[in-house]
Amino acid sequence: MPNLSDEFPLAAGLCYLNHAAVAPWPKRASEAVQRFAEENSRSGARDYPAWLQVERRLRERFQRLLNATSTADIALVKNTSEALSFVAFGLDWRAGDQVVISDEEFPSNRIVWEALKPRGVEVVQVNLSGSDPEAALLAACGPRTRLLSISAVQYASGLRLDLPRLGAGCRSKGVLLCVDAIQQLGAQPFDVQASDCAFAMADGHKWLLGPEGLGVFYCRSDLREQLALHEYGWHMLEHAGDYDRREWQPARSARRFECGSPNMLGAMALEASLSLLEDVDMTQVAALIEERVLQLQEGLQRIAGVQLHSPLNPARRAGILTFSWDGWDNQALFARLRERQVICAQRGKGIRLSPHFYTEPAVIEQTLAVLDQLRQD
């Protein structure tokens, strides 16, 4: 196990419980960016071939993290929204087609489908509050449904869905499964093959502990050429780098979705961050996150008037625990917590806490102590 206190030298007194929003970088990511900046300032792009090796390792780490069959399935994209747009505006829609989503989706996984209304595409929103959300989602997939697009973990409630069950159900109905994995990738093991995903995407700046502006798009190999391209440039060509070639074609790999120059600065940071997750191992990461969430849950349940709005069953959650407190306005409570250096978010029905595997138990206890002080004020 790496020295986690060395990897995350957070400011004294800071209770950082906001990894479902934007995470701190590990020290190795910060150092990778510093080295890159120093090399660039001293010698420009002289060492570009070495930079490309870092980018290659990043693709390989993503392949392992998603259990993709090949790095050819992996595109490096700006963010989740961009990848969702590649799917939404790449498929050949027909008037009357349906897309099924939930009624809890982050706007990125709702607006992109609603934008297809001019093409005659209908968006069906499914309520997930029942005892069997997977059954509800699959029941909504009828003969006109082309695609089910769902967050692996809902951003506000923290509800984690059974992706292999959804994948099997979609396959039996001839429906494509698209997974917004941003709240699971880096917090729980994720397997595109076991889930039979057609598409999956995530940003690097949450549970993956990387920078904003760089994420991953998984596109199953048999579907790559079915997505119409709307962005073109030198980098997405099969023979990228052969600048004198007059005839061209899109890359056969998922690089076809990367139209222009790569985000090399982001790649330096994210490759280093993913190396930490691999060093710890995702099974261990998930186990440590569950310990932290359980510690928070038990502490919150001891506070009179606290209502939990996240699943209590460990199989139904990843790293998110959302609560409200009788007598407290959520916005006011959020502001008071932030004043006391508890970094969290106001989402859904309350205050969202999201510890990561490296979060020390003492940070959880300090957070609970802050709430106890607020109760006494």
mmCIF file of C-alpha atoms in Angstrom:
data_model
loop_
_atom_site.group_PDB
_atom_site.id
_atom_site.type_symbol
_atom_site.label_atom_id
_atom_site.label_comp_id
_atom_site.label_asym_id
_atom_site.label_seq_id
_atom_site.Cartn_x
_atom_site.Cartn_y
_atom_site.Cartn_z
ATOM 1 C CA MET A 1 0.000 0.000 0.000
ATOM 2 C CA PRO A 2 1.442 3.430 -0.913
ATOM 3 C CA ASN A 3 1.963 6.003 1.819
ATOM 4 C CA LEU A 4 -1.397 7.740 1.546
ATOM 5 C CA SER A 5 -0.668 10.567 3.967
ATOM 6 C CA ASP A 6 2.273 11.439 1.727
ATOM 7 C CA GLU A 7 0.154 11.153 -1.434
ATOM 8 C CA PHE A 8 -2.538 13.482 -0.056
ATOM 9 C CA PRO A 9 -0.952 16.229 2.062
ATOM 10 C CA LEU A 10 -4.223 18.066 2.566
ATOM 11 C CA ALA A 11 -4.325 21.241 4.627
ATOM 12 C CA ALA A 12 -4.588 20.743 8.381
ATOM 13 C CA GLY A 13 -8.178 20.799 9.602
ATOM 14 C CA LEU A 14 -9.640 20.220 6.134
ATOM 15 C CA CYS A 15 -12.326 17.538 5.947
ATOM 16 C CA TYR A 16 -12.469 16.790 2.241
ATOM 17 C CA LEU A 17 -15.625 14.799 1.501
ATOM 18 C CA ASN A 18 -16.358 15.980 -2.025
ATOM 19 C CA HIS A 19 -14.898 13.368 -4.388
ATOM 20 C CA ALA A 20 -18.248 13.016 -6.158
ATOM 21 C CA ALA A 21 -17.634 16.592 -7.384
ATOM 22 C CA VAL A 22 -13.926 17.440 -7.815
ATOM 23 C CA ALA A 23 -11.156 15.481 -6.119
ATOM 24 C CA PRO A 24 -7.719 16.556 -4.892
ATOM 25 C CA TRP A 25 -4.835 15.226 -6.950
ATOM 26 C CA PRO A 26 -2.443 12.756 -5.365
ATOM 27 C CA LYS A 27 1.089 14.009 -4.940
ATOM 28 C CA ARG A 28 2.330 11.863 -7.804
ATOM 29 C CA ALA A 29 -0.045 13.626 -10.209
ATOM 30 C CA SER A 30 1.067 17.056 -9.026
ATOM 31 C CA GLU A 31 4.710 16.051 -9.414
ATOM 32 C CA ALA A 32 4.075 14.646 -12.895
ATOM 33 C CA VAL A 33 2.623 17.978 -13.995
ATOM 34 C CA GLN A 34 5.510 19.880 -12.437
ATOM 35 C CA ARG A 35 8.042 17.681 -14.268
ATOM 36 C CA PHE A 36 6.152 18.133 -17.523
ATOM 37 C CA ALA A 37 6.071 21.906 -17.120
ATOM 38 C CA GLU A 38 9.782 22.067 -16.297
ATOM 39 C CA GLU A 39 10.699 19.855 -19.261
ATOM 40 C CA ASN A 40 8.544 21.966 -21.555
ATOM 41 C CA SER A 41 10.050 25.223 -20.346
ATOM 42 C CA ARG A 42 13.599 23.880 -20.775
ATOM 43 C CA SER A 43 13.338 21.977 -24.045
ATOM 44 C CA GLY A 44 9.928 22.518 -25.594
ATOM 45 C CA ALA A 45 8.617 19.481 -27.450
ATOM 46 C CA ARG A 46 12.007 17.795 -27.875
ATOM 47 C CA ASP A 47 10.798 14.861 -25.773
ATOM 48 C CA TYR A 48 7.389 14.512 -27.436
ATOM 49 C CA PRO A 49 7.943 10.803 -28.170
ATOM 50 C CA ALA A 50 8.309 10.225 -24.429
ATOM 51 C CA TRP A 51 5.094 12.162 -23.810
ATOM 52 C CA LEU A 52 3.301 9.872 -26.228
ATOM 53 C CA GLN A 53 4.437 6.916 -24.151
ATOM 54 C CA VAL A 54 2.669 8.435 -21.138
ATOM 55 C CA GLU A 55 -0.475 8.795 -23.230
ATOM 56 C CA ARG A 56 -0.123 5.167 -24.324
ATOM 57 C CA ARG A 57 0.150 4.051 -20.689
ATOM 58 C CA LEU A 58 -2.955 6.095 -19.869
ATOM 59 C CA ARG A 59 -4.947 4.224 -22.510
ATOM 60 C CA GLU A 60 -3.641 0.925 -21.171
ATOM 61 C CA ARG A 61 -4.625 1.855 -17.615
ATOM 62 C CA PHE A 62 -8.117 2.775 -18.794
ATOM 63 C CA GLN A 63 -8.365 -0.510 -20.665
ATOM 64 C CA ARG A 64 -7.604 -2.423 -17.476
ATOM 65 C CA LEU A 65 -9.804 -0.204 -15.325
ATOM 66 C CA LEU A 66 -12.830 -0.794 -17.574
ATOM 67 C CA ASN A 67 -11.839 -4.357 -18.552
ATOM 68 C CA ALA A 68 -12.101 -3.388 -22.210
ATOM 69 C CA THR A 69 -10.866 -5.946 -24.712
ATOM 70 C CA SER A 70 -8.356 -3.561 -26.287
ATOM 71 C CA THR A 71 -6.961 -0.053 -26.074
ATOM 72 C CA ALA A 72 -8.615 0.384 -29.476
ATOM 73 C CA ASP A 73 -11.910 0.625 -27.546
ATOM 74 C CA ILE A 74 -10.634 3.637 -25.582
ATOM 75 C CA ALA A 75 -10.906 7.284 -26.625
ATOM 76 C CA LEU A 76 -9.512 10.137 -24.560
ATOM 77 C CA VAL A 77 -12.128 12.889 -24.511
ATOM 78 C CA LYS A 78 -12.692 16.267 -22.890
ATOM 79 C CA ASN A 79 -15.497 15.134 -20.585
ATOM 80 C CA THR A 80 -18.515 12.900 -20.085
ATOM 81 C CA SER A 81 -20.825 15.317 -21.879
ATOM 82 C CA GLU A 82 -18.702 15.196 -25.020
ATOM 83 C CA ALA A 83 -18.742 11.400 -25.040
ATOM 84 C CA LEU A 84 -22.503 11.307 -24.513
ATOM 85 C CA SER A 85 -22.878 13.716 -27.413
ATOM 86 C CA PHE A 86 -20.805 11.407 -29.636
ATOM 87 C CA VAL A 87 -23.394 8.698 -28.973
ATOM 88 C CA ALA A 88 -26.500 10.878 -29.120
ATOM 89 C CA PHE A 89 -25.601 12.572 -32.386
ATOM 90 C CA GLY A 90 -23.797 9.611 -33.871
ATOM 91 C CA LEU A 91 -26.591 7.038 -33.907
ATOM 92 C CA ASP A 92 -28.934 6.891 -36.879
ATOM 93 C CA TRP A 93 -32.215 7.819 -35.217
ATOM 94 C CA ARG A 94 -35.652 7.363 -36.713
ATOM 95 C CA ALA A 95 -38.739 9.356 -35.763
ATOM 96 C CA GLY A 96 -40.525 7.480 -32.991
ATOM 97 C CA ASP A 97 -37.364 5.978 -31.456
ATOM 98 C CA GLN A 98 -37.150 6.072 -27.677
ATOM 99 C CA VAL A 99 -34.335 6.589 -25.195
ATOM 100 C CA VAL A 100 -34.926 5.390 -21.636
ATOM 101 C CA ILE A 101 -33.238 7.213 -18.740
ATOM 102 C CA SER A 102 -34.041 7.633 -15.048
ATOM 103 C CA ASP A 103 -35.672 10.615 -13.385
ATOM 104 C CA GLU A 104 -32.565 11.158 -11.221
ATOM 105 C CA GLU A 105 -29.963 11.745 -13.923
ATOM 106 C CA PHE A 106 -27.391 14.520 -13.815
ATOM 107 C CA PRO A 107 -28.260 17.044 -16.564
ATOM 108 C CA SER A 108 -25.494 15.719 -18.830
ATOM 109 C CA ASN A 109 -27.353 12.431 -19.203
ATOM 110 C CA ARG A 110 -30.720 14.062 -19.786
ATOM 111 C CA ILE A 111 -30.218 17.175 -21.891
ATOM 112 C CA VAL A 112 -28.238 15.383 -24.597
ATOM 113 C CA TRP A 113 -31.175 13.032 -25.251
ATOM 114 C CA GLU A 114 -33.795 15.764 -25.014
ATOM 115 C CA ALA A 115 -31.821 17.609 -27.683
ATOM 116 C CA LEU A 116 -32.860 14.848 -30.100
ATOM 117 C CA LYS A 117 -36.499 15.941 -29.986
ATOM 118 C CA PRO A 118 -36.272 17.661 -33.408
ATOM 119 C CA ARG A 119 -35.402 14.239 -34.851
ATOM 120 C CA GLY A 120 -38.558 12.737 -33.376
ATOM 121 C CA VAL A 121 -36.797 10.893 -30.545
ATOM 122 C CA GLU A 122 -38.791 10.465 -27.327
ATOM 123 C CA VAL A 123 -37.147 10.427 -23.901
ATOM 124 C CA VAL A 124 -38.779 8.150 -21.319
ATOM 125 C CA GLN A 125 -37.877 8.901 -17.688
ATOM 126 C CA VAL A 126 -38.211 6.079 -15.163
ATOM 127 C CA ASN A 127 -38.670 6.521 -11.430
ATOM 128 C CA LEU A 128 -36.044 4.618 -9.432
ATOM 129 C CA SER A 129 -37.604 4.891 -5.968
ATOM 130 C CA GLY A 130 -39.153 1.413 -5.997
ATOM 131 C CA SER A 131 -37.627 -1.762 -4.599
ATOM 132 C CA ASP A 132 -36.415 -2.986 -8.007
ATOM 133 C CA PRO A 133 -35.112 -0.096 -10.126
ATOM 134 C CA GLU A 134 -33.545 -2.412 -12.716
ATOM 135 C CA ALA A 135 -36.916 -4.064 -13.358
ATOM 136 C CA ALA A 136 -38.526 -0.645 -13.738
ATOM 137 C CA LEU A 137 -35.906 0.461 -16.259
ATOM 138 C CA LEU A 138 -36.140 -2.717 -18.303
ATOM 139 C CA ALA A 139 -39.938 -2.683 -18.220
ATOM 140 C CA ALA A 140 -39.829 0.771 -19.835
ATOM 141 C CA CYS A 141 -37.788 -0.605 -22.758
ATOM 142 C CA GLY A 142 -40.395 -1.353 -25.392
ATOM 143 C CA PRO A 143 -40.260 -2.151 -29.118
ATOM 144 C CA ARG A 144 -39.398 1.470 -29.979
ATOM 145 C CA THR A 145 -36.526 1.734 -27.480
ATOM 146 C CA ARG A 146 -33.129 2.030 -29.132
ATOM 147 C CA LEU A 147 -31.013 2.829 -26.095
ATOM 148 C CA LEU A 148 -31.029 2.806 -22.292
ATOM 149 C CA SER A 149 -28.710 5.487 -20.903
ATOM 150 C CA ILE A 150 -28.174 5.324 -17.176
ATOM 151 C CA SER A 151 -25.730 6.516 -14.529
ATOM 152 C CA ALA A 152 -23.980 3.631 -12.832
ATOM 153 C CA VAL A 153 -24.402 5.569 -9.577
ATOM 154 C CA GLN A 154 -26.923 8.378 -9.227
ATOM 155 C CA TYR A 155 -25.147 11.630 -8.410
ATOM 156 C CA ALA A 156 -27.538 12.876 -5.714
ATOM 157 C CA SER A 157 -28.848 9.767 -3.939
ATOM 158 C CA GLY A 158 -25.804 7.571 -4.497
ATOM 159 C CA LEU A 159 -27.964 4.670 -5.720
ATOM 160 C CA ARG A 160 -25.781 2.079 -7.491
ATOM 161 C CA LEU A 161 -27.421 -0.041 -10.145
ATOM 162 C CA ASP A 162 -26.822 -3.667 -11.114
ATOM 163 C CA LEU A 163 -25.174 -3.077 -14.483
ATOM 164 C CA PRO A 164 -24.723 -6.739 -15.487
ATOM 165 C CA ARG A 165 -28.448 -7.274 -14.946
ATOM 166 C CA LEU A 166 -29.276 -4.217 -17.027
ATOM 167 C CA GLY A 167 -26.847 -5.325 -19.721
ATOM 168 C CA ALA A 168 -28.383 -8.779 -19.939
ATOM 169 C CA GLY A 169 -31.879 -7.312 -20.036
ATOM 170 C CA CYS A 170 -30.953 -4.835 -22.757
ATOM 171 C CA ARG A 171 -29.319 -7.560 -24.814
ATOM 172 C CA SER A 172 -32.470 -9.699 -24.661
ATOM 173 C CA LYS A 173 -34.530 -6.729 -25.878
ATOM 174 C CA GLY A 174 -32.124 -5.586 -28.577
ATOM 175 C CA VAL A 175 -31.475 -2.310 -26.738
ATOM 176 C CA LEU A 176 -28.068 -0.611 -26.492
ATOM 177 C CA LEU A 177 -26.794 0.115 -22.975
ATOM 178 C CA CYS A 178 -24.973 3.428 -22.426
ATOM 179 C CA VAL A 179 -23.456 3.977 -18.974
ATOM 180 C CA ASP A 180 -22.441 7.292 -17.444
ATOM 181 C CA ALA A 181 -19.796 5.802 -15.152
ATOM 182 C CA ILE A 182 -18.493 9.000 -13.609
ATOM 183 C CA GLN A 183 -19.722 8.202 -10.072
ATOM 184 C CA GLN A 184 -18.464 4.605 -10.115
ATOM 185 C CA LEU A 185 -15.219 4.532 -12.070
ATOM 186 C CA GLY A 186 -12.463 4.903 -9.496
ATOM 187 C CA ALA A 187 -14.756 4.120 -6.561
ATOM 188 C CA GLN A 188 -15.909 0.609 -7.451
ATOM 189 C CA PRO A 189 -14.704 -2.022 -9.923
ATOM 190 C CA PHE A 190 -16.288 -1.478 -13.334
ATOM 191 C CA ASP A 191 -16.469 -4.055 -16.124
ATOM 192 C CA VAL A 192 -17.788 -3.125 -19.551
ATOM 193 C CA GLN A 193 -17.736 -6.733 -20.691
ATOM 194 C CA ALA A 194 -19.648 -8.126 -17.711
ATOM 195 C CA SER A 195 -22.148 -5.278 -18.090
ATOM 196 C CA ASP A 196 -22.408 -5.731 -21.865
ATOM 197 C CA CYS A 197 -22.044 -1.973 -22.310
ATOM 198 C CA ALA A 198 -22.311 -0.559 -25.770
ATOM 199 C CA PHE A 199 -20.869 2.731 -24.528
ATOM 200 C CA ALA A 200 -19.428 4.001 -21.254
ATOM 201 C CA MET A 201 -17.879 7.324 -20.300
ATOM 202 C CA ALA A 202 -16.450 9.208 -17.326
ATOM 203 C CA ASP A 203 -14.467 12.315 -16.419
ATOM 204 C CA GLY A 204 -11.127 12.095 -14.681
ATOM 205 C CA HIS A 205 -11.690 14.721 -11.998
ATOM 206 C CA LYS A 206 -13.891 12.842 -9.519
ATOM 207 C CA TRP A 207 -13.124 9.366 -8.182
ATOM 208 C CA LEU A 208 -10.250 8.959 -10.641
ATOM 209 C CA LEU A 209 -8.396 11.735 -8.767
ATOM 210 C CA GLY A 210 -7.307 13.540 -11.926
ATOM 211 C CA PRO A 211 -7.721 16.940 -13.552
ATOM 212 C CA GLU A 212 -10.771 18.437 -15.188
ATOM 213 C CA GLY A 213 -10.733 18.477 -18.979
ATOM 214 C CA LEU A 214 -9.810 14.845 -19.658
ATOM 215 C CA GLY A 215 -11.944 11.728 -19.523
ATOM 216 C CA VAL A 216 -12.574 8.384 -21.173
ATOM 217 C CA PHE A 217 -15.042 7.132 -23.762
ATOM 218 C CA TYR A 218 -15.453 3.383 -24.237
ATOM 219 C CA CYS A 219 -17.095 2.348 -27.497
ATOM 220 C CA ARG A 220 -17.627 -1.337 -28.211
ATOM 221 C CA SER A 221 -15.699 -2.338 -31.317
ATOM 222 C CA ASP A 222 -18.707 -3.439 -33.382
ATOM 223 C CA LEU A 223 -20.373 -0.059 -32.838
ATOM 224 C CA ARG A 224 -17.539 2.338 -33.625
ATOM 225 C CA GLU A 225 -18.298 2.703 -37.307
ATOM 226 C CA GLN A 226 -22.043 2.960 -36.615
ATOM 227 C CA LEU A 227 -21.546 6.335 -34.917
ATOM 228 C CA ALA A 228 -21.544 9.137 -37.467
ATOM 229 C CA LEU A 229 -18.657 11.529 -36.899
ATOM 230 C CA HIS A 230 -19.202 15.265 -36.547
ATOM 231 C CA GLU A 231 -15.665 16.335 -35.608
ATOM 232 C CA TYR A 232 -12.750 16.001 -37.996
ATOM 233 C CA GLY A 233 -9.061 16.786 -37.809
ATOM 234 C CA TRP A 234 -5.568 15.430 -38.189
ATOM 235 C CA HIS A 235 -5.504 13.323 -35.026
ATOM 236 C CA MET A 236 -8.551 11.160 -35.753
ATOM 237 C CA LEU A 237 -7.160 9.779 -39.023
ATOM 238 C CA GLU A 238 -6.015 6.211 -39.537
ATOM 239 C CA HIS A 239 -2.691 7.547 -40.800
ATOM 240 C CA ALA A 240 -2.316 10.425 -38.366
ATOM 241 C CA GLY A 241 1.113 11.978 -38.778
ATOM 242 C CA ASP A 242 1.365 11.283 -42.504
ATOM 243 C CA TYR A 243 0.729 14.912 -43.398
ATOM 244 C CA ASP A 244 1.376 14.523 -47.128
ATOM 245 C CA ARG A 245 -1.231 11.810 -47.640
ATOM 246 C CA ARG A 246 -4.128 13.174 -49.674
ATOM 247 C CA GLU A 247 -6.559 10.321 -49.197
ATOM 248 C CA TRP A 248 -7.737 9.697 -45.679
ATOM 249 C CA GLN A 249 -10.100 7.685 -43.522
ATOM 250 C CA PRO A 250 -11.076 7.828 -39.843
ATOM 251 C CA ALA A 251 -9.025 5.681 -37.504
ATOM 252 C CA ARG A 252 -10.384 2.182 -37.073
ATOM 253 C CA SER A 253 -9.822 2.532 -33.322
ATOM 254 C CA ALA A 254 -11.711 4.790 -30.934
ATOM 255 C CA ARG A 255 -9.114 7.443 -31.722
ATOM 256 C CA ARG A 256 -11.578 8.360 -34.484
ATOM 257 C CA PHE A 257 -13.390 10.366 -31.770
ATOM 258 C CA GLU A 258 -10.271 12.457 -30.972
ATOM 259 C CA CYS A 259 -10.264 15.105 -33.665
ATOM 260 C CA GLY A 260 -7.297 17.251 -32.707
ATOM 261 C CA SER A 261 -4.225 17.671 -30.533
ATOM 262 C CA PRO A 262 -4.305 15.700 -27.280
ATOM 263 C CA ASN A 263 -4.522 17.166 -23.802
ATOM 264 C CA MET A 264 -0.978 16.162 -22.951
ATOM 265 C CA LEU A 265 -0.879 18.158 -19.724
ATOM 266 C CA GLY A 266 -4.010 16.388 -18.483
ATOM 267 C CA ALA A 267 -2.628 13.023 -19.576
ATOM 268 C CA MET A 268 0.437 13.505 -17.393
ATOM 269 C CA ALA A 269 -1.698 14.047 -14.313
ATOM 270 C CA LEU A 270 -4.365 11.443 -15.001
ATOM 271 C CA GLU A 271 -1.900 8.688 -15.878
ATOM 272 C CA ALA A 272 -0.187 9.255 -12.543
ATOM 273 C CA SER A 273 -3.498 9.278 -10.667
ATOM 274 C CA LEU A 274 -4.604 6.008 -12.251
ATOM 275 C CA SER A 275 -1.276 4.462 -11.308
ATOM 276 C CA LEU A 276 -2.188 5.063 -7.658
ATOM 277 C CA LEU A 277 -5.555 3.332 -8.049
ATOM 278 C CA GLU A 278 -3.794 0.391 -9.665
ATOM 279 C CA ASP A 279 -1.174 0.275 -6.928
ATOM 280 C CA VAL A 280 -3.902 0.087 -4.281
ATOM 281 C CA ASP A 281 -6.156 -2.207 -6.403
ATOM 282 C CA MET A 282 -9.784 -1.374 -7.094
ATOM 283 C CA THR A 283 -11.120 -4.132 -4.840
ATOM 284 C CA GLN A 284 -9.249 -2.597 -1.918
ATOM 285 C CA VAL A 285 -10.301 0.914 -2.969
ATOM 286 C CA ALA A 286 -13.953 -0.125 -2.879
ATOM 287 C CA ALA A 287 -13.581 -1.847 0.497
ATOM 288 C CA LEU A 288 -11.940 1.200 2.084
ATOM 289 C CA ILE A 289 -14.590 3.550 0.672
ATOM 290 C CA GLU A 290 -17.319 1.328 2.099
ATOM 291 C CA GLU A 291 -15.641 1.475 5.528
ATOM 292 C CA ARG A 292 -15.620 5.284 5.384
ATOM 293 C CA VAL A 293 -19.238 5.501 4.224
ATOM 294 C CA LEU A 294 -20.342 3.079 6.936
ATOM 295 C CA GLN A 295 -18.494 5.150 9.545
ATOM 296 C CA LEU A 296 -20.332 8.241 8.324
ATOM 297 C CA GLN A 297 -23.654 6.430 8.230
ATOM 298 C CA GLU A 298 -23.366 5.125 11.788
ATOM 299 C CA GLY A 299 -22.287 8.528 13.062
ATOM 300 C CA LEU A 300 -25.114 10.368 11.310
ATOM 301 C CA GLN A 301 -27.668 7.868 12.566
ATOM 302 C CA ARG A 302 -26.698 8.797 16.129
ATOM 303 C CA ILE A 303 -27.674 12.428 15.540
ATOM 304 C CA ALA A 304 -31.303 13.169 16.335
ATOM 305 C CA GLY A 305 -33.245 14.521 13.379
ATOM 306 C CA VAL A 306 -30.843 13.404 10.655
ATOM 307 C CA GLN A 307 -32.487 11.797 7.623
ATOM 308 C CA LEU A 308 -30.424 9.656 5.253
ATOM 309 C CA HIS A 309 -31.359 9.782 1.571
ATOM 310 C CA SER A 310 -28.871 7.225 0.251
ATOM 311 C CA PRO A 311 -29.137 3.425 0.191
ATOM 312 C CA LEU A 312 -28.056 1.711 3.402
ATOM 313 C CA ASN A 313 -27.380 -1.578 1.618
ATOM 314 C CA PRO A 314 -23.660 -1.614 0.663
ATOM 315 C CA ALA A 315 -24.524 -3.413 -2.586
ATOM 316 C CA ARG A 316 -26.590 -0.382 -3.594
ATOM 317 C CA ARG A 317 -24.016 2.363 -3.089
ATOM 318 C CA ALA A 318 -20.513 3.425 -4.028
ATOM 319 C CA GLY A 319 -19.059 6.451 -2.231
ATOM 320 C CA ILE A 320 -22.006 8.819 -1.793
ATOM 321 C CA LEU A 321 -24.006 9.453 1.400
ATOM 322 C CA THR A 322 -26.615 12.223 1.283
ATOM 323 C CA PHE A 323 -28.427 13.480 4.383
ATOM 324 C CA SER A 324 -30.668 16.260 5.631
ATOM 325 C CA TRP A 325 -31.257 17.496 9.171
ATOM 326 C CA ASP A 326 -34.603 18.421 10.648
ATOM 327 C CA GLY A 327 -34.721 22.119 11.457
ATOM 328 C CA TRP A 328 -31.926 22.962 9.032
ATOM 329 C CA ASP A 329 -32.252 24.462 5.588
ATOM 330 C CA ASN A 330 -29.909 22.533 3.299
ATOM 331 C CA GLN A 331 -28.254 25.644 1.900
ATOM 332 C CA ALA A 332 -27.671 27.073 5.370
ATOM 333 C CA LEU A 333 -26.264 23.781 6.626
ATOM 334 C CA PHE A 334 -23.969 23.509 3.621
ATOM 335 C CA ALA A 335 -22.661 27.027 4.267
ATOM 336 C CA ARG A 336 -22.020 26.311 7.964
ATOM 337 C CA LEU A 337 -20.157 23.094 7.154
ATOM 338 C CA ARG A 338 -18.002 24.862 4.604
ATOM 339 C CA GLU A 339 -17.174 27.574 7.139
ATOM 340 C CA ARG A 340 -15.835 24.791 9.365
ATOM 341 C CA GLN A 341 -13.724 23.303 6.570
ATOM 342 C CA VAL A 342 -16.019 20.363 5.790
ATOM 343 C CA ILE A 343 -15.901 20.300 1.987
ATOM 344 C CA CYS A 344 -19.029 18.645 0.617
ATOM 345 C CA ALA A 345 -21.878 19.499 -1.790
ATOM 346 C CA GLN A 346 -25.551 20.385 -1.696
ATOM 347 C CA ARG A 347 -27.283 17.884 -3.961
ATOM 348 C CA GLY A 348 -30.728 16.367 -4.274
ATOM 349 C CA LYS A 349 -32.553 16.183 -0.964
ATOM 350 C CA GLY A 350 -29.674 17.305 1.222
ATOM 351 C CA ILE A 351 -25.947 17.436 1.837
ATOM 352 C CA ARG A 352 -23.814 14.987 -0.126
ATOM 353 C CA LEU A 353 -20.735 13.543 1.555
ATOM 354 C CA SER A 354 -18.314 11.521 -0.566
ATOM 355 C CA PRO A 355 -15.112 10.195 1.058
ATOM 356 C CA HIS A 356 -12.470 8.313 -0.917
ATOM 357 C CA PHE A 357 -10.337 5.331 0.033
ATOM 358 C CA TYR A 358 -7.522 7.498 1.405
ATOM 359 C CA THR A 359 -9.830 9.539 3.677
ATOM 360 C CA GLU A 360 -8.611 8.997 7.217
ATOM 361 C CA PRO A 361 -11.142 7.803 9.811
ATOM 362 C CA ALA A 362 -10.123 10.826 11.885
ATOM 363 C CA VAL A 363 -11.516 13.076 9.135
ATOM 364 C CA ILE A 364 -14.879 11.312 9.430
ATOM 365 C CA GLU A 365 -14.840 11.760 13.209
ATOM 366 C CA GLN A 366 -13.913 15.420 12.845
ATOM 367 C CA THR A 367 -16.847 15.907 10.458
ATOM 368 C CA LEU A 368 -19.229 14.270 12.913
ATOM 369 C CA ALA A 369 -17.799 16.440 15.690
ATOM 370 C CA VAL A 370 -18.540 19.552 13.607
ATOM 371 C CA LEU A 371 -22.150 18.423 13.266
ATOM 372 C CA ASP A 372 -22.323 17.816 16.996
ATOM 373 C CA GLN A 373 -21.058 21.357 17.588
ATOM 374 C CA LEU A 374 -23.732 22.712 15.257
ATOM 375 C CA ARG A 375 -26.343 20.797 17.218
ATOM 376 C CA GLN A 376 -25.175 22.463 20.424
ATOM 377 C CA ASP A 377 -24.968 25.992 18.942
#
